[in-house]
Amino acid sequence: MAGETVITVVGNLTADPELRYTQNGLPVANFTIASTPRSLKDGEWKDGDALFLRASVWREFAEHVAGSMAKGMRVIAQGRLRQRSYQDRDGNQRTAIELEVDEIGPSLRYATAQVTRSARTDGQAPAATAPAQEQQWADSEPPADGGWAYGDDTPF
């Protein structure tokens, strides 16, 4: 949507994602991402002030995050900032900024990951490349000119 604030945050999960269900049975996972800037000063790395950003994901995405992510994991999350106002227990008006996550995954800078495609819930299997086609590509040699022939059309 136009005018939304979209950001990308790289940081570590401070706890396991908390999976809950609304009264209507809609899954939601909430978690916090801690992002700490570092700078090199006088030959030493110095940590800056950490940003703790609450984040949420909904529906099947929430179940995937809760089943895949854990405390301490370094993640890359992209989403939209949301501001909400509420009244605390003492009756004071408060404002919270939260990240409504559109995409999230592990950072592979210091780790490896194994991705497993989940089954679709609409009754159809996810689109997949046939093993025979994958083997054909693996056995193919690249053309002598260094690239695969895709035609002269601009792909976008």
PDB file of C-alpha atoms in Angstrom:
ATOM      1  CA  MET A   1       0.000   0.000   0.000  1.00  0.00           C
ATOM      2  CA  ALA A   2       1.310   3.463  -0.810  1.00  0.00           C
ATOM      3  CA  GLY A   3       2.629   5.544   2.037  1.00  0.00           C
ATOM      4  CA  GLU A   4       3.515   2.634   4.316  1.00  0.00           C
ATOM      5  CA  THR A   5       6.888   2.566   6.026  1.00  0.00           C
ATOM      6  CA  VAL A   6       8.689  -0.584   4.872  1.00  0.00           C
ATOM      7  CA  ILE A   7      11.934  -1.497   6.632  1.00  0.00           C
ATOM      8  CA  THR A   8      14.428  -4.335   6.748  1.00  0.00           C
ATOM      9  CA  VAL A   9      15.879  -5.325  10.112  1.00  0.00           C
ATOM     10  CA  VAL A  10      18.818  -7.647  10.743  1.00  0.00           C
ATOM     11  CA  GLY A  11      19.131  -8.896  14.294  1.00  0.00           C
ATOM     12  CA  ASN A  12      18.728 -11.748  16.755  1.00  0.00           C
ATOM     13  CA  LEU A  13      15.541 -13.170  18.229  1.00  0.00           C
ATOM     14  CA  THR A  14      15.434 -12.447  21.967  1.00  0.00           C
ATOM     15  CA  ALA A  15      13.148 -15.439  22.665  1.00  0.00           C
ATOM     16  CA  ASP A  16      11.343 -18.212  20.810  1.00  0.00           C
ATOM     17  CA  PRO A  17       8.392 -16.874  18.782  1.00  0.00           C
ATOM     18  CA  GLU A  18       5.196 -17.082  20.825  1.00  0.00           C
ATOM     19  CA  LEU A  19       2.412 -18.739  18.815  1.00  0.00           C
ATOM     20  CA  ARG A  20      -1.143 -17.916  19.863  1.00  0.00           C
ATOM     21  CA  TYR A  21      -4.576 -18.148  18.325  1.00  0.00           C
ATOM     22  CA  THR A  22      -7.252 -15.467  18.176  1.00  0.00           C
ATOM     23  CA  GLN A  23     -10.815 -16.202  19.301  1.00  0.00           C
ATOM     24  CA  ASN A  24     -11.582 -16.969  15.650  1.00  0.00           C
ATOM     25  CA  GLY A  25      -8.746 -19.527  15.513  1.00  0.00           C
ATOM     26  CA  LEU A  26      -6.394 -17.321  13.479  1.00  0.00           C
ATOM     27  CA  PRO A  27      -2.721 -18.060  14.317  1.00  0.00           C
ATOM     28  CA  VAL A  28      -0.393 -15.179  15.231  1.00  0.00           C
ATOM     29  CA  ALA A  29       3.253 -15.366  16.264  1.00  0.00           C
ATOM     30  CA  ASN A  30       4.887 -12.555  18.224  1.00  0.00           C
ATOM     31  CA  PHE A  31       8.588 -12.105  18.826  1.00  0.00           C
ATOM     32  CA  THR A  32      11.241  -9.456  19.401  1.00  0.00           C
ATOM     33  CA  ILE A  33      14.233  -8.757  17.173  1.00  0.00           C
ATOM     34  CA  ALA A  34      17.267  -7.134  18.803  1.00  0.00           C
ATOM     35  CA  SER A  35      19.472  -5.212  16.395  1.00  0.00           C
ATOM     36  CA  THR A  36      22.734  -3.736  17.669  1.00  0.00           C
ATOM     37  CA  PRO A  37      24.837  -1.466  15.461  1.00  0.00           C
ATOM     38  CA  ARG A  38      28.613  -1.956  15.616  1.00  0.00           C
ATOM     39  CA  SER A  39      31.340   0.430  14.583  1.00  0.00           C
ATOM     40  CA  LEU A  40      35.108   0.199  14.377  1.00  0.00           C
ATOM     41  CA  LYS A  41      36.728   2.911  16.483  1.00  0.00           C
ATOM     42  CA  ASP A  42      40.434   3.083  17.300  1.00  0.00           C
ATOM     43  CA  GLY A  43      40.926  -0.485  16.048  1.00  0.00           C
ATOM     44  CA  GLU A  44      38.201  -1.928  18.319  1.00  0.00           C
ATOM     45  CA  TRP A  45      34.627  -2.882  17.625  1.00  0.00           C
ATOM     46  CA  LYS A  46      32.142  -0.934  19.747  1.00  0.00           C
ATOM     47  CA  ASP A  47      28.488  -1.864  20.184  1.00  0.00           C
ATOM     48  CA  GLY A  48      25.935   0.910  19.880  1.00  0.00           C
ATOM     49  CA  ASP A  49      22.542   1.122  21.545  1.00  0.00           C
ATOM     50  CA  ALA A  50      20.409  -1.926  20.783  1.00  0.00           C
ATOM     51  CA  LEU A  51      17.030  -1.567  19.093  1.00  0.00           C
ATOM     52  CA  PHE A  52      14.405  -4.006  20.390  1.00  0.00           C
ATOM     53  CA  LEU A  53      11.597  -4.234  17.844  1.00  0.00           C
ATOM     54  CA  ARG A  54       8.420  -6.204  18.517  1.00  0.00           C
ATOM     55  CA  ALA A  55       7.245  -8.113  15.463  1.00  0.00           C
ATOM     56  CA  SER A  56       4.262 -10.235  14.443  1.00  0.00           C
ATOM     57  CA  VAL A  57       3.249 -12.613  11.676  1.00  0.00           C
ATOM     58  CA  TRP A  58      -0.192 -14.038  10.945  1.00  0.00           C
ATOM     59  CA  ARG A  59      -1.944 -17.125   9.606  1.00  0.00           C
ATOM     60  CA  GLU A  60       0.041 -20.080   8.232  1.00  0.00           C
ATOM     61  CA  PHE A  61       3.105 -17.822   8.101  1.00  0.00           C
ATOM     62  CA  ALA A  62       2.925 -17.588  11.919  1.00  0.00           C
ATOM     63  CA  GLU A  63       3.015 -21.366  12.252  1.00  0.00           C
ATOM     64  CA  HIS A  64       6.008 -21.560   9.886  1.00  0.00           C
ATOM     65  CA  VAL A  65       7.934 -18.940  11.891  1.00  0.00           C
ATOM     66  CA  ALA A  66       7.098 -20.567  15.235  1.00  0.00           C
ATOM     67  CA  GLY A  67       8.221 -23.962  13.919  1.00  0.00           C
ATOM     68  CA  SER A  68      11.405 -22.698  12.261  1.00  0.00           C
ATOM     69  CA  MET A  69      12.855 -19.906  14.376  1.00  0.00           C
ATOM     70  CA  ALA A  70      14.283 -19.966  17.885  1.00  0.00           C
ATOM     71  CA  LYS A  71      15.863 -17.698  20.482  1.00  0.00           C
ATOM     72  CA  GLY A  72      19.255 -16.366  19.437  1.00  0.00           C
ATOM     73  CA  MET A  73      18.812 -16.955  15.700  1.00  0.00           C
ATOM     74  CA  ARG A  74      20.096 -14.163  13.485  1.00  0.00           C
ATOM     75  CA  VAL A  75      17.302 -13.177  11.123  1.00  0.00           C
ATOM     76  CA  ILE A  76      16.576 -10.766   8.302  1.00  0.00           C
ATOM     77  CA  ALA A  77      13.022  -9.436   8.490  1.00  0.00           C
ATOM     78  CA  GLN A  78      11.215  -7.089   6.153  1.00  0.00           C
ATOM     79  CA  GLY A  79       7.858  -5.575   6.889  1.00  0.00           C
ATOM     80  CA  ARG A  80       5.756  -2.544   7.624  1.00  0.00           C
ATOM     81  CA  LEU A  81       5.988  -0.424  10.723  1.00  0.00           C
ATOM     82  CA  ARG A  82       2.698  -0.075  12.585  1.00  0.00           C
ATOM     83  CA  GLN A  83       1.943   2.394  15.323  1.00  0.00           C
ATOM     84  CA  ARG A  84      -0.759   1.662  17.866  1.00  0.00           C
ATOM     85  CA  SER A  85      -1.951   3.513  20.916  1.00  0.00           C
ATOM     86  CA  TYR A  86      -3.217   1.902  24.102  1.00  0.00           C
ATOM     87  CA  GLN A  87      -3.854   2.644  27.752  1.00  0.00           C
ATOM     88  CA  ASP A  88      -1.574   0.994  30.323  1.00  0.00           C
ATOM     89  CA  ARG A  89      -2.661  -0.417  33.718  1.00  0.00           C
ATOM     90  CA  ASP A  90      -2.171   2.973  35.366  1.00  0.00           C
ATOM     91  CA  GLY A  91      -4.416   4.692  32.820  1.00  0.00           C
ATOM     92  CA  ASN A  92      -1.564   6.379  30.934  1.00  0.00           C
ATOM     93  CA  GLN A  93      -1.782   6.716  27.160  1.00  0.00           C
ATOM     94  CA  ARG A  94       1.049   4.801  25.443  1.00  0.00           C
ATOM     95  CA  THR A  95       2.209   4.357  21.865  1.00  0.00           C
ATOM     96  CA  ALA A  96       3.959   1.269  20.512  1.00  0.00           C
ATOM     97  CA  ILE A  97       5.787   0.817  17.213  1.00  0.00           C
ATOM     98  CA  GLU A  98       5.727  -2.746  15.893  1.00  0.00           C
ATOM     99  CA  LEU A  99       6.861  -4.543  12.754  1.00  0.00           C
ATOM    100  CA  GLU A 100       4.212  -6.428  10.790  1.00  0.00           C
ATOM    101  CA  VAL A 101       6.510  -8.903   9.034  1.00  0.00           C
ATOM    102  CA  ASP A 102       6.032  -9.634   5.331  1.00  0.00           C
ATOM    103  CA  GLU A 103       9.178 -11.772   4.911  1.00  0.00           C
ATOM    104  CA  ILE A 104      11.631 -13.312   7.370  1.00  0.00           C
ATOM    105  CA  GLY A 105      14.459 -15.782   7.133  1.00  0.00           C
ATOM    106  CA  PRO A 106      17.715 -16.798   8.754  1.00  0.00           C
ATOM    107  CA  SER A 107      20.838 -14.762   8.083  1.00  0.00           C
ATOM    108  CA  LEU A 108      23.376 -16.978   6.380  1.00  0.00           C
ATOM    109  CA  ARG A 109      26.377 -14.784   7.188  1.00  0.00           C
ATOM    110  CA  TYR A 110      27.398 -16.968  10.163  1.00  0.00           C
ATOM    111  CA  ALA A 111      25.171 -20.023   9.726  1.00  0.00           C
ATOM    112  CA  THR A 112      23.718 -22.469   7.229  1.00  0.00           C
ATOM    113  CA  ALA A 113      20.086 -23.433   6.754  1.00  0.00           C
ATOM    114  CA  GLN A 114      18.107 -26.295   5.264  1.00  0.00           C
ATOM    115  CA  VAL A 115      14.842 -25.148   3.679  1.00  0.00           C
ATOM    116  CA  THR A 116      11.851 -27.473   3.503  1.00  0.00           C
ATOM    117  CA  ARG A 117       8.936 -26.446   1.344  1.00  0.00           C
ATOM    118  CA  SER A 118       5.615 -26.805   3.155  1.00  0.00           C
ATOM    119  CA  ALA A 119       2.458 -28.231   1.633  1.00  0.00           C
ATOM    120  CA  ARG A 120      -0.169 -25.729   0.582  1.00  0.00           C
ATOM    121  CA  THR A 121      -3.315 -25.629   2.669  1.00  0.00           C
ATOM    122  CA  ASP A 122      -5.638 -25.019  -0.295  1.00  0.00           C
ATOM    123  CA  GLY A 123      -5.424 -28.685  -1.258  1.00  0.00           C
ATOM    124  CA  GLN A 124      -2.918 -28.245  -4.078  1.00  0.00           C
ATOM    125  CA  ALA A 125       0.694 -29.306  -3.955  1.00  0.00           C
ATOM    126  CA  PRO A 126       3.264 -26.529  -4.306  1.00  0.00           C
ATOM    127  CA  ALA A 127       4.790 -26.114  -7.739  1.00  0.00           C
ATOM    128  CA  ALA A 128       8.034 -28.032  -7.933  1.00  0.00           C
ATOM    129  CA  THR A 129      10.615 -28.812 -10.562  1.00  0.00           C
ATOM    130  CA  ALA A 130      10.503 -32.409 -11.711  1.00  0.00           C
ATOM    131  CA  PRO A 131      13.579 -34.427 -10.607  1.00  0.00           C
ATOM    132  CA  ALA A 132      14.241 -35.443 -14.223  1.00  0.00           C
ATOM    133  CA  GLN A 133      14.444 -31.779 -15.255  1.00  0.00           C
ATOM    134  CA  GLU A 134      16.740 -30.979 -12.325  1.00  0.00           C
ATOM    135  CA  GLN A 135      19.054 -33.826 -13.369  1.00  0.00           C
ATOM    136  CA  GLN A 136      19.011 -32.629 -16.986  1.00  0.00           C
ATOM    137  CA  TRP A 137      20.131 -29.155 -15.853  1.00  0.00           C
ATOM    138  CA  ALA A 138      22.792 -30.604 -13.567  1.00  0.00           C
ATOM    139  CA  ASP A 139      24.223 -32.711 -16.427  1.00  0.00           C
ATOM    140  CA  SER A 140      24.233 -29.815 -18.910  1.00  0.00           C
ATOM    141  CA  GLU A 141      27.373 -27.924 -19.793  1.00  0.00           C
ATOM    142  CA  PRO A 142      27.153 -24.146 -20.140  1.00  0.00           C
ATOM    143  CA  PRO A 143      27.432 -22.815 -23.686  1.00  0.00           C
ATOM    144  CA  ALA A 144      30.884 -21.812 -24.969  1.00  0.00           C
ATOM    145  CA  ASP A 145      29.918 -18.123 -24.852  1.00  0.00           C
ATOM    146  CA  GLY A 146      29.546 -18.439 -21.055  1.00  0.00           C
ATOM    147  CA  GLY A 147      25.784 -18.000 -20.794  1.00  0.00           C
ATOM    148  CA  TRP A 148      22.542 -19.831 -21.396  1.00  0.00           C
ATOM    149  CA  ALA A 149      20.529 -18.801 -24.452  1.00  0.00           C
ATOM    150  CA  TYR A 150      17.303 -17.100 -23.391  1.00  0.00           C
ATOM    151  CA  GLY A 151      16.511 -15.063 -26.488  1.00  0.00           C
ATOM    152  CA  ASP A 152      16.887 -11.384 -27.165  1.00  0.00           C
ATOM    153  CA  ASP A 153      13.803 -10.234 -25.286  1.00  0.00           C
ATOM    154  CA  THR A 154      14.206  -8.255 -22.099  1.00  0.00           C
ATOM    155  CA  PRO A 155      12.959 -10.551 -19.289  1.00  0.00           C
ATOM    156  CA  PHE A 156      10.942  -7.796 -17.596  1.00  0.00           C
TER     157      PHE A 156
END
